[in-house]
PDB file of C-alpha atoms and ligand atoms in Angstrom:
ATOM      1  CA  MET E  35     -29.873   8.687 -25.049  1.00 42.00           C
ATOM      2  CA  ALA E  36     -29.694   8.219 -21.309  1.00 46.00           C
ATOM      3  CA  ARG E  37     -33.118   8.312 -19.727  1.00 48.00           C
ATOM      4  CA  THR E  38     -34.314   8.520 -16.168  1.00 50.00           C
ATOM      5  CA  VAL E  39     -37.975   7.922 -15.473  1.00 48.00           C
ATOM      6  CA  VAL E  40     -39.485   8.698 -12.111  1.00 47.00           C
ATOM      7  CA  PHE E  41     -42.816   7.233 -11.110  1.00 42.00           C
ATOM      8  CA  GLY E  42     -45.063   9.237  -8.878  1.00 33.00           C
ATOM      9  CA  SER E  43     -45.891  12.884  -8.636  1.00 30.00           C
ATOM     10  CA  ARG E  44     -42.818  14.053  -6.721  1.00 32.00           C
ATOM     11  CA  PRO E  45     -39.209  13.396  -7.812  1.00 36.00           C
ATOM     12  CA  PRO E  46     -38.135  11.299  -4.850  1.00 43.00           C
ATOM     13  CA  THR E  47     -34.444  11.580  -5.562  1.00 43.00           C
ATOM     14  CA  GLY E  48     -33.735  15.109  -4.484  1.00 40.00           C
ATOM     15  CA  PRO E  49     -33.206  18.318  -6.357  1.00 33.00           C
ATOM     16  CA  ARG E  50     -30.186  17.312  -8.404  1.00 34.00           C
ATOM     17  CA  MET E  51     -31.592  14.457 -10.378  1.00 35.00           C
ATOM     18  CA  MET E  52     -32.093  14.644 -14.094  1.00 35.00           C
ATOM     19  CA  LEU E  53     -35.545  14.191 -15.498  1.00 34.00           C
ATOM     20  CA  LEU E  54     -34.793  13.489 -19.125  1.00 33.00           C
ATOM     21  CA  ILE E  55     -38.180  12.703 -20.535  1.00 34.00           C
ATOM     22  CA  PRO E  56     -38.356  14.305 -23.978  1.00 34.00           C
ATOM     23  CA  GLY E  57     -41.064  16.946 -24.014  1.00 33.00           C
ATOM     24  CA  HIS E  58     -41.988  16.405 -20.389  1.00 32.00           C
ATOM     25  CA  PRO E  59     -42.783  19.711 -18.671  1.00 32.00           C
ATOM     26  CA  LEU E  60     -40.841  18.701 -15.578  1.00 31.00           C
ATOM     27  CA  SER E  61     -37.648  17.980 -17.547  1.00 29.00           C
ATOM     28  CA  ALA E  62     -34.902  19.788 -15.698  1.00 30.00           C
ATOM     29  CA  HIS E  63     -31.380  19.493 -14.499  1.00 32.00           C
ATOM     30  CA  VAL E  64     -30.954  21.476 -11.298  1.00 33.00           C
ATOM     31  CA  ARG E  65     -27.640  21.611  -9.518  1.00 38.00           C
ATOM     32  CA  THR E  66     -27.341  21.709  -5.775  1.00 46.00           C
ATOM     33  CA  PRO E  67     -24.112  21.582  -3.739  1.00 50.00           C
ATOM     34  CA  GLY E  68     -22.247  18.303  -4.179  1.00 56.00           C
ATOM     35  CA  GLY E  69     -20.721  16.158  -1.361  1.00 59.00           C
ATOM     36  CA  VAL E  70     -18.880  18.600   0.933  1.00 61.00           C
ATOM     37  CA  GLY E  71     -21.133  21.567   0.120  1.00 63.00           C
ATOM     38  CA  ARG E  72     -24.181  19.466   0.828  1.00 63.00           C
ATOM     39  CA  ARG E  73     -22.876  18.457   4.238  1.00 62.00           C
ATOM     40  CA  LEU E  74     -22.003  22.081   5.056  1.00 68.00           C
ATOM     41  CA  ALA E  75     -25.544  23.028   4.030  1.00 73.00           C
ATOM     42  CA  GLY E  76     -26.843  20.441   6.486  1.00 74.00           C
ATOM     43  CA  MET E  77     -28.407  18.339   3.739  1.00 82.00           C
ATOM     44  CA  ALA E  78     -28.718  14.576   4.066  1.00 92.00           C
ATOM     45  CA  ARG E  79     -26.011  12.400   2.571  1.00 96.00           C
ATOM     46  CA  ARG E  80     -27.137  10.284  -0.339  1.00 98.00           C
ATOM     47  CA  ILE E  81     -25.940   6.713  -0.237  1.00 98.00           C
ATOM     48  CA  GLY E  82     -26.473   4.072  -2.900  1.00 98.00           C
ATOM     49  CA  ILE E  83     -26.751   0.449  -1.859  1.00 98.00           C
ATOM     50  CA  MET E  84     -25.717  -2.111  -4.441  1.00 98.00           C
ATOM     51  CA  GLY E  85     -26.725  -5.526  -3.129  1.00 96.00           C
ATOM     52  CA  GLY E  86     -25.781  -8.727  -4.892  1.00 96.00           C
ATOM     53  CA  THR E  87     -24.308 -12.190  -4.668  1.00 96.00           C
ATOM     54  CA  PHE E  88     -21.252 -10.950  -6.618  1.00 98.00           C
ATOM     55  CA  ASP E  89     -20.148 -14.494  -7.477  1.00 98.00           C
ATOM     56  CA  PRO E  90     -18.104 -12.981  -9.072  1.00 98.00           C
ATOM     57  CA  VAL E  91     -18.563  -9.186  -9.227  1.00 98.00           C
ATOM     58  CA  HIS E  92     -18.342  -8.039 -12.892  1.00 98.00           C
ATOM     59  CA  HIS E  93     -18.300  -4.877 -14.971  1.00 98.00           C
ATOM     60  CA  GLY E  94     -22.092  -4.905 -15.337  1.00 98.00           C
ATOM     61  CA  HIS E  95     -22.371  -4.317 -11.573  1.00 98.00           C
ATOM     62  CA  LEU E  96     -19.695  -1.608 -11.627  1.00 98.00           C
ATOM     63  CA  VAL E  97     -21.143   0.289 -14.566  1.00 98.00           C
ATOM     64  CA  ALA E  98     -24.635   0.211 -13.049  1.00 98.00           C
ATOM     65  CA  ALA E  99     -23.337   1.548  -9.716  1.00 98.00           C
ATOM     66  CA  SER E 100     -21.235   4.211 -11.391  1.00 98.00           C
ATOM     67  CA  GLU E 101     -24.092   5.371 -13.592  1.00 98.00           C
ATOM     68  CA  VAL E 102     -26.546   5.667 -10.689  1.00 98.00           C
ATOM     69  CA  GLN E 103     -23.896   7.397  -8.536  1.00 98.00           C
ATOM     70  CA  ALA E 104     -23.481  10.083 -11.166  1.00 98.00           C
ATOM     71  CA  ARG E 105     -27.121  10.383 -12.199  1.00 97.00           C
ATOM     72  CA  PHE E 106     -28.403  10.630  -8.587  1.00 97.00           C
ATOM     73  CA  ASP E 107     -25.426  12.613  -7.302  1.00 97.00           C
ATOM     74  CA  LEU E 108     -24.720  10.027  -4.623  1.00 98.00           C
ATOM     75  CA  ASP E 109     -21.982  10.687  -2.099  1.00 98.00           C
ATOM     76  CA  GLU E 110     -21.126   7.015  -1.950  1.00 98.00           C
ATOM     77  CA  VAL E 111     -22.205   3.610  -3.266  1.00 98.00           C
ATOM     78  CA  VAL E 112     -21.903   0.790  -0.781  1.00 98.00           C
ATOM     79  CA  PHE E 113     -21.636  -2.697  -2.301  1.00 98.00           C
ATOM     80  CA  VAL E 114     -23.208  -5.290  -0.048  1.00 98.00           C
ATOM     81  CA  PRO E 115     -22.358  -8.926  -0.847  1.00 98.00           C
ATOM     82  CA  THR E 116     -25.038 -11.252   0.448  1.00 94.00           C
ATOM     83  CA  GLY E 117     -24.418 -13.774   3.174  1.00 92.00           C
ATOM     84  CA  VAL E 118     -26.630 -16.712   2.279  1.00 83.00           C
ATOM     85  CA  PRO E 119     -28.850 -15.316  -0.473  1.00 74.00           C
ATOM     86  CA  TRP E 120     -32.366 -16.716  -0.134  1.00 71.00           C
ATOM     87  CA  GLN E 121     -33.095 -16.480  -3.862  1.00 65.00           C
ATOM     88  CA  LYS E 122     -30.159 -18.799  -4.490  1.00 68.00           C
ATOM     89  CA  ASP E 123     -30.973 -21.256  -1.723  1.00 58.00           C
ATOM     90  CA  GLY E 124     -30.193 -24.729  -2.938  1.00 65.00           C
ATOM     91  CA  LYS E 125     -27.755 -23.489  -5.569  1.00 71.00           C
ATOM     92  CA  GLN E 126     -24.002 -23.616  -5.031  1.00 85.00           C
ATOM     93  CA  VAL E 127     -22.670 -20.184  -4.044  1.00 93.00           C
ATOM     94  CA  SER E 128     -19.000 -19.392  -3.332  1.00 95.00           C
ATOM     95  CA  ALA E 129     -17.876 -18.643   0.218  1.00 95.00           C
ATOM     96  CA  ALA E 130     -19.027 -15.224   1.440  1.00 95.00           C
ATOM     97  CA  GLU E 131     -15.440 -14.269   2.257  1.00 96.00           C
ATOM     98  CA  ASP E 132     -14.323 -14.886  -1.353  1.00 97.00           C
ATOM     99  CA  ARG E 133     -17.240 -12.881  -2.748  1.00 98.00           C
ATOM    100  CA  TYR E 134     -16.563 -10.090  -0.242  1.00 98.00           C
ATOM    101  CA  LEU E 135     -12.852  -9.941  -1.097  1.00 98.00           C
ATOM    102  CA  MET E 136     -13.495  -9.940  -4.863  1.00 98.00           C
ATOM    103  CA  THR E 137     -15.862  -7.019  -4.350  1.00 98.00           C
ATOM    104  CA  VAL E 138     -13.236  -5.134  -2.325  1.00 98.00           C
ATOM    105  CA  VAL E 139     -10.654  -5.727  -5.074  1.00 98.00           C
ATOM    106  CA  ALA E 140     -13.101  -4.631  -7.804  1.00 98.00           C
ATOM    107  CA  THR E 141     -14.151  -1.398  -6.098  1.00 98.00           C
ATOM    108  CA  ALA E 142     -10.817  -0.334  -4.549  1.00 98.00           C
ATOM    109  CA  SER E 143      -9.926   2.177  -7.277  1.00 98.00           C
ATOM    110  CA  ASN E 144     -13.143   4.220  -7.004  1.00 98.00           C
ATOM    111  CA  PRO E 145     -13.135   6.638  -4.038  1.00 98.00           C
ATOM    112  CA  ARG E 146     -16.957   6.726  -4.045  1.00 98.00           C
ATOM    113  CA  PHE E 147     -17.290   2.946  -3.817  1.00 98.00           C
ATOM    114  CA  SER E 148     -17.041   0.961  -0.604  1.00 98.00           C
ATOM    115  CA  VAL E 149     -18.020  -2.527   0.563  1.00 98.00           C
ATOM    116  CA  SER E 150     -20.056  -3.472   3.611  1.00 98.00           C
ATOM    117  CA  ARG E 151     -19.802  -6.709   5.577  1.00 98.00           C
ATOM    118  CA  VAL E 152     -23.262  -6.206   7.051  1.00 97.00           C
ATOM    119  CA  ASP E 153     -24.798  -9.234   5.255  1.00 97.00           C
ATOM    120  CA  VAL E 154     -21.672 -11.379   5.267  1.00 97.00           C
ATOM    121  CA  ASP E 155     -21.419 -11.076   9.059  1.00 96.00           C
ATOM    122  CA  ARG E 156     -25.111 -11.653   9.784  1.00 95.00           C
ATOM    123  CA  THR E 157     -25.976 -15.269  10.442  1.00 90.00           C
ATOM    124  CA  GLY E 158     -28.771 -16.925   8.540  1.00 88.00           C
ATOM    125  CA  VAL E 159     -30.350 -16.247   5.187  1.00 88.00           C
ATOM    126  CA  THR E 160     -29.935 -12.713   3.738  1.00 88.00           C
ATOM    127  CA  TYR E 161     -33.165 -10.733   3.376  1.00 88.00           C
ATOM    128  CA  THR E 162     -32.981  -7.310   1.766  1.00 90.00           C
ATOM    129  CA  VAL E 163     -35.209  -5.873   4.488  1.00 91.00           C
ATOM    130  CA  ASP E 164     -32.554  -6.769   7.089  1.00 93.00           C
ATOM    131  CA  THR E 165     -29.827  -5.242   4.887  1.00 95.00           C
ATOM    132  CA  LEU E 166     -31.725  -1.952   4.649  1.00 95.00           C
ATOM    133  CA  ARG E 167     -32.594  -1.888   8.347  1.00 96.00           C
ATOM    134  CA  ASP E 168     -28.945  -2.401   9.304  1.00 97.00           C
ATOM    135  CA  LEU E 169     -27.744   0.232   6.852  1.00 97.00           C
ATOM    136  CA  ASN E 170     -30.372   2.731   8.065  1.00 96.00           C
ATOM    137  CA  ALA E 171     -28.980   2.193  11.555  1.00 96.00           C
ATOM    138  CA  ARG E 172     -25.428   2.597  10.253  1.00 96.00           C
ATOM    139  CA  TYR E 173     -26.264   5.807   8.343  1.00 96.00           C
ATOM    140  CA  PRO E 174     -29.158   7.282  10.371  1.00 95.00           C
ATOM    141  CA  ASP E 175     -29.082  10.717   8.705  1.00 94.00           C
ATOM    142  CA  ALA E 176     -28.644   9.551   5.100  1.00 97.00           C
ATOM    143  CA  ASP E 177     -31.088   8.978   2.277  1.00 96.00           C
ATOM    144  CA  LEU E 178     -30.644   5.430   0.966  1.00 97.00           C
ATOM    145  CA  PHE E 179     -31.036   4.433  -2.693  1.00 97.00           C
ATOM    146  CA  PHE E 180     -31.242   0.706  -3.293  1.00 96.00           C
ATOM    147  CA  ILE E 181     -29.878  -0.109  -6.784  1.00 97.00           C
ATOM    148  CA  THR E 182     -31.205  -3.192  -8.451  1.00 94.00           C
ATOM    149  CA  GLY E 183     -31.188  -4.690 -11.946  1.00 93.00           C
ATOM    150  CA  ALA E 184     -34.341  -5.140 -13.994  1.00 85.00           C
ATOM    151  CA  ASP E 185     -34.453  -8.857 -13.266  1.00 85.00           C
ATOM    152  CA  ALA E 186     -34.325  -8.379  -9.507  1.00 86.00           C
ATOM    153  CA  LEU E 187     -36.792  -5.489  -9.667  1.00 82.00           C
ATOM    154  CA  GLU E 188     -39.384  -7.783 -11.174  1.00 75.00           C
ATOM    155  CA  GLN E 189     -39.120  -9.933  -8.097  1.00 76.00           C
ATOM    156  CA  ILE E 190     -39.391  -7.091  -5.602  1.00 70.00           C
ATOM    157  CA  LEU E 191     -42.978  -7.690  -4.716  1.00 64.00           C
ATOM    158  CA  SER E 192     -42.239 -11.308  -3.954  1.00 73.00           C
ATOM    159  CA  TRP E 193     -39.466 -10.313  -1.563  1.00 73.00           C
ATOM    160  CA  HIS E 194     -39.678 -10.980   2.133  1.00 68.00           C
ATOM    161  CA  ARG E 195     -41.701  -8.139   3.758  1.00 74.00           C
ATOM    162  CA  ALA E 196     -41.800  -6.226   0.473  1.00 78.00           C
ATOM    163  CA  GLU E 197     -44.066  -3.433   1.689  1.00 80.00           C
ATOM    164  CA  GLU E 198     -41.562  -2.423   4.388  1.00 87.00           C
ATOM    165  CA  LEU E 199     -38.723  -2.202   1.842  1.00 89.00           C
ATOM    166  CA  PHE E 200     -40.148   0.937   0.259  1.00 88.00           C
ATOM    167  CA  THR E 201     -40.178   2.747   3.605  1.00 91.00           C
ATOM    168  CA  LEU E 202     -36.471   2.004   4.134  1.00 94.00           C
ATOM    169  CA  ALA E 203     -35.005   3.198   0.827  1.00 95.00           C
ATOM    170  CA  HIS E 204     -35.823   4.679  -2.512  1.00 94.00           C
ATOM    171  CA  PHE E 205     -35.468   1.996  -5.191  1.00 93.00           C
ATOM    172  CA  VAL E 206     -33.537   2.527  -8.412  1.00 95.00           C
ATOM    173  CA  GLY E 207     -34.101  -0.065 -11.115  1.00 93.00           C
ATOM    174  CA  VAL E 208     -31.416  -0.250 -13.811  1.00 95.00           C
ATOM    175  CA  THR E 209     -31.748  -1.739 -17.270  1.00 92.00           C
ATOM    176  CA  ARG E 210     -30.112  -5.037 -18.023  1.00 92.00           C
ATOM    177  CA  PRO E 211     -29.770  -6.745 -21.410  1.00 93.00           C
ATOM    178  CA  GLY E 212     -32.245  -9.586 -21.735  1.00 90.00           C
ATOM    179  CA  TYR E 213     -34.741  -8.171 -19.255  1.00 86.00           C
ATOM    180  CA  SER E 214     -37.408  -5.526 -19.621  1.00 80.00           C
ATOM    181  CA  LEU E 215     -38.053  -2.985 -16.902  1.00 69.00           C
ATOM    182  CA  ALA E 216     -41.551  -3.675 -15.672  1.00 61.00           C
ATOM    183  CA  ASP E 217     -43.109  -0.769 -13.844  1.00 53.00           C
ATOM    184  CA  ALA E 218     -46.461  -2.372 -13.192  1.00 50.00           C
ATOM    185  CA  HIS E 219     -47.598  -2.888  -9.597  1.00 66.00           C
ATOM    186  CA  LEU E 220     -44.742  -0.881  -8.041  1.00 69.00           C
ATOM    187  CA  PRO E 221     -45.899   1.651  -5.416  1.00 69.00           C
ATOM    188  CA  SER E 222     -46.103   5.152  -6.880  1.00 73.00           C
ATOM    189  CA  GLY E 223     -43.107   7.419  -6.220  1.00 75.00           C
ATOM    190  CA  THR E 224     -40.893   4.699  -4.779  1.00 74.00           C
ATOM    191  CA  VAL E 225     -39.002   3.436  -7.809  1.00 86.00           C
ATOM    192  CA  SER E 226     -36.920   5.259 -10.426  1.00 91.00           C
ATOM    193  CA  LEU E 227     -35.925   3.453 -13.602  1.00 89.00           C
ATOM    194  CA  VAL E 228     -32.545   4.279 -15.104  1.00 93.00           C
ATOM    195  CA  GLU E 229     -31.107   3.239 -18.421  1.00 94.00           C
ATOM    196  CA  VAL E 230     -27.450   2.306 -17.996  1.00 95.00           C
ATOM    197  CA  PRO E 231     -24.893   1.425 -20.695  1.00 96.00           C
ATOM    198  CA  ALA E 232     -25.761  -2.130 -21.681  1.00 94.00           C
ATOM    199  CA  LEU E 233     -23.309  -4.821 -20.680  1.00 96.00           C
ATOM    200  CA  ALA E 234     -24.557  -8.331 -21.344  1.00 97.00           C
ATOM    201  CA  ILE E 235     -22.499  -9.867 -18.563  1.00 98.00           C
ATOM    202  CA  SER E 236     -23.731 -12.154 -15.789  1.00 98.00           C
ATOM    203  CA  SER E 237     -21.956 -13.925 -12.965  1.00 98.00           C
ATOM    204  CA  THR E 238     -23.530 -17.180 -14.127  1.00 97.00           C
ATOM    205  CA  ASP E 239     -21.855 -16.733 -17.529  1.00 98.00           C
ATOM    206  CA  CYS E 240     -18.524 -15.809 -15.911  1.00 98.00           C
ATOM    207  CA  ARG E 241     -18.612 -18.955 -13.768  1.00 98.00           C
ATOM    208  CA  ALA E 242     -19.465 -21.106 -16.781  1.00 97.00           C
ATOM    209  CA  ARG E 243     -16.636 -19.545 -18.799  1.00 98.00           C
ATOM    210  CA  VAL E 244     -14.074 -20.258 -16.089  1.00 98.00           C
ATOM    211  CA  ALA E 245     -15.363 -23.819 -15.724  1.00 97.00           C
ATOM    212  CA  SER E 246     -14.951 -24.418 -19.470  1.00 97.00           C
ATOM    213  CA  GLY E 247     -11.527 -22.767 -19.671  1.00 97.00           C
ATOM    214  CA  MET E 248     -12.731 -19.610 -21.440  1.00 98.00           C
ATOM    215  CA  PRO E 249     -11.286 -16.211 -20.392  1.00 98.00           C
ATOM    216  CA  VAL E 250     -13.141 -13.701 -18.219  1.00 98.00           C
ATOM    217  CA  TRP E 251     -10.614 -10.931 -18.868  1.00 98.00           C
ATOM    218  CA  TYR E 252     -12.445  -7.619 -19.455  1.00 98.00           C
ATOM    219  CA  LEU E 253     -15.729  -9.057 -18.202  1.00 98.00           C
ATOM    220  CA  VAL E 254     -14.520  -8.696 -14.628  1.00 98.00           C
ATOM    221  CA  PRO E 255     -11.769  -6.374 -13.267  1.00 98.00           C
ATOM    222  CA  ASP E 256      -8.197  -7.640 -13.691  1.00 98.00           C
ATOM    223  CA  GLY E 257      -7.757  -8.158  -9.941  1.00 98.00           C
ATOM    224  CA  VAL E 258     -10.855 -10.346  -9.889  1.00 98.00           C
ATOM    225  CA  VAL E 259      -9.480 -12.506 -12.735  1.00 98.00           C
ATOM    226  CA  GLN E 260      -6.349 -12.992 -10.650  1.00 98.00           C
ATOM    227  CA  TYR E 261      -8.321 -13.683  -7.452  1.00 98.00           C
ATOM    228  CA  ILE E 262     -10.437 -16.363  -9.209  1.00 98.00           C
ATOM    229  CA  SER E 263      -7.281 -18.026 -10.520  1.00 98.00           C
ATOM    230  CA  LYS E 264      -5.412 -17.816  -7.210  1.00 98.00           C
ATOM    231  CA  ARG E 265      -8.294 -19.336  -5.253  1.00 98.00           C
ATOM    232  CA  GLY E 266      -9.259 -21.832  -7.955  1.00 97.00           C
ATOM    233  CA  LEU E 267     -12.858 -20.620  -8.001  1.00 98.00           C
ATOM    234  CA  TYR E 268     -15.395 -21.987 -10.499  1.00 97.00           C
ATOM    235  CA  ALA E 269     -13.081 -24.687 -11.800  1.00 94.00           C
ATOM    236  CA  ALA E 270     -14.953 -27.616 -13.334  1.00 84.00           C
ATOM    237  CA  GLU E 271     -15.155 -30.580 -10.958  1.00 69.00           C
ATOM    238  CA  ASP E 272     -13.351 -33.660 -12.237  1.00 54.00           C
TER     239      ASP E 272
HETATM  240  P1  ATP T1476     -26.038 -14.482 -11.272  1.00 87.84           P
HETATM  241  O1  ATP T1476     -25.930 -14.811 -12.726  1.00 87.84           O
HETATM  242  O2  ATP T1476     -25.242 -15.392 -10.370  1.00 87.84           O
HETATM  243  O3  ATP T1476     -27.460 -14.262 -10.788  1.00 87.84           O
HETATM  244  P2  ATP T1476     -25.698 -11.647 -11.665  1.00 87.84           P
HETATM  245  O4  ATP T1476     -24.799 -11.303 -12.812  1.00 87.84           O
HETATM  246  O5  ATP T1476     -27.167 -11.568 -11.871  1.00 87.84           O
HETATM  247  O6  ATP T1476     -25.291 -13.066 -11.102  1.00 87.84           O
HETATM  248  P3  ATP T1476     -26.035 -10.626  -9.044  1.00 87.84           P
HETATM  249  O7  ATP T1476     -24.985 -10.639  -7.987  1.00 87.84           O
HETATM  250  O8  ATP T1476     -27.123 -11.622  -8.993  1.00 87.84           O
HETATM  251  O9  ATP T1476     -25.256 -10.743 -10.450  1.00 87.84           O
HETATM  252  O10 ATP T1476     -26.634  -9.170  -9.233  1.00 87.84           O
HETATM  253  C1  ATP T1476     -26.564  -8.127  -8.294  1.00 87.84           C
HETATM  254  C2  ATP T1476     -27.376  -6.974  -8.842  1.00 87.84           C
HETATM  255  O11 ATP T1476     -26.758  -6.449 -10.029  1.00 87.84           O
HETATM  256  C3  ATP T1476     -28.804  -7.380  -9.253  1.00 87.84           C
HETATM  257  O12 ATP T1476     -29.662  -6.295  -8.919  1.00 87.84           O
HETATM  258  C4  ATP T1476     -28.685  -7.530 -10.747  1.00 87.84           C
HETATM  259  O13 ATP T1476     -29.931  -7.306 -11.389  1.00 87.84           O
HETATM  260  C5  ATP T1476     -27.673  -6.437 -11.096  1.00 87.84           C
HETATM  261  N1  ATP T1476     -26.933  -6.748 -12.323  1.00 87.84           N
HETATM  262  C6  ATP T1476     -26.203  -7.860 -12.534  1.00 87.84           C
HETATM  263  N2  ATP T1476     -25.631  -7.831 -13.750  1.00 87.84           N
HETATM  264  C7  ATP T1476     -26.016  -6.680 -14.338  1.00 87.84           C
HETATM  265  C8  ATP T1476     -25.758  -6.098 -15.622  1.00 87.84           C
HETATM  266  N3  ATP T1476     -25.010  -6.698 -16.549  1.00 87.84           N
HETATM  267  N4  ATP T1476     -26.326  -4.885 -15.868  1.00 87.84           N
HETATM  268  C9  ATP T1476     -27.103  -4.281 -14.950  1.00 87.84           C
HETATM  269  N5  ATP T1476     -27.383  -4.783 -13.715  1.00 87.84           N
HETATM  270  C10 ATP T1476     -26.852  -5.974 -13.405  1.00 87.84           C
HETATM  271 MG1   MG T1477     -28.524 -12.422 -10.530  1.00 87.84          MG
END
């Protein structure tokens, strides 16, 4: 059963989130006006931020974003491909423009999904704190929800200027096969943990499959399969 757990005394995700904790006295599902109605009512827009290297973007990313969009009643989810990701410094990462274009192709069919160039166009190493600052400036009246997988969530406290991150967005940690959602040491009321349909897909595995001649059909969107082939990405070096 889908489960959303909120840490802290106050549901930080607004009045329309589901608290589905069996037997919990706060369990509720309260509807408030969606998108247009919310704007007419003068309520803040709710924008999800899905950051990632997206080398390549795959269905695990898309399912996680879609699930959080629905569960948190987000007006929009903005995918933000990293420029030079600091966690992957030293490892080979495809050109930012290729990762950006694959993400555009993958998200094009969903009217609630969009892609931002904010990290791709910033020079230097990508830090999440810069991403969130820039997006707060871009959407000054919106509530931001930073969506991150369980593996990345575990690293949050080691992130550059971690304490500032929690002032810039509410964090949503999503489950990911092979990783457990650790809630220890996270500031109270700042992180929600959401169970999403499990897809044991990783970009690392997709790259390895392409390099060894195995298919990535149905692991990534069809257009991304074609983009990888057209650009010759991830081919094994001779
Ligand atoms: P790599 O293997 O190169 O690290 P990845 O599959 O982990 O790639 P990233 O671009 O690193 O993809 O991930 C972006 C975000 O999406 C991270 O927060 C990550 O935890 C999350 N994520 C990636 N794959 C999944 C998945 N299958 N299910 C849920 N979340 C995922
Ligand atoms: Mg990763």
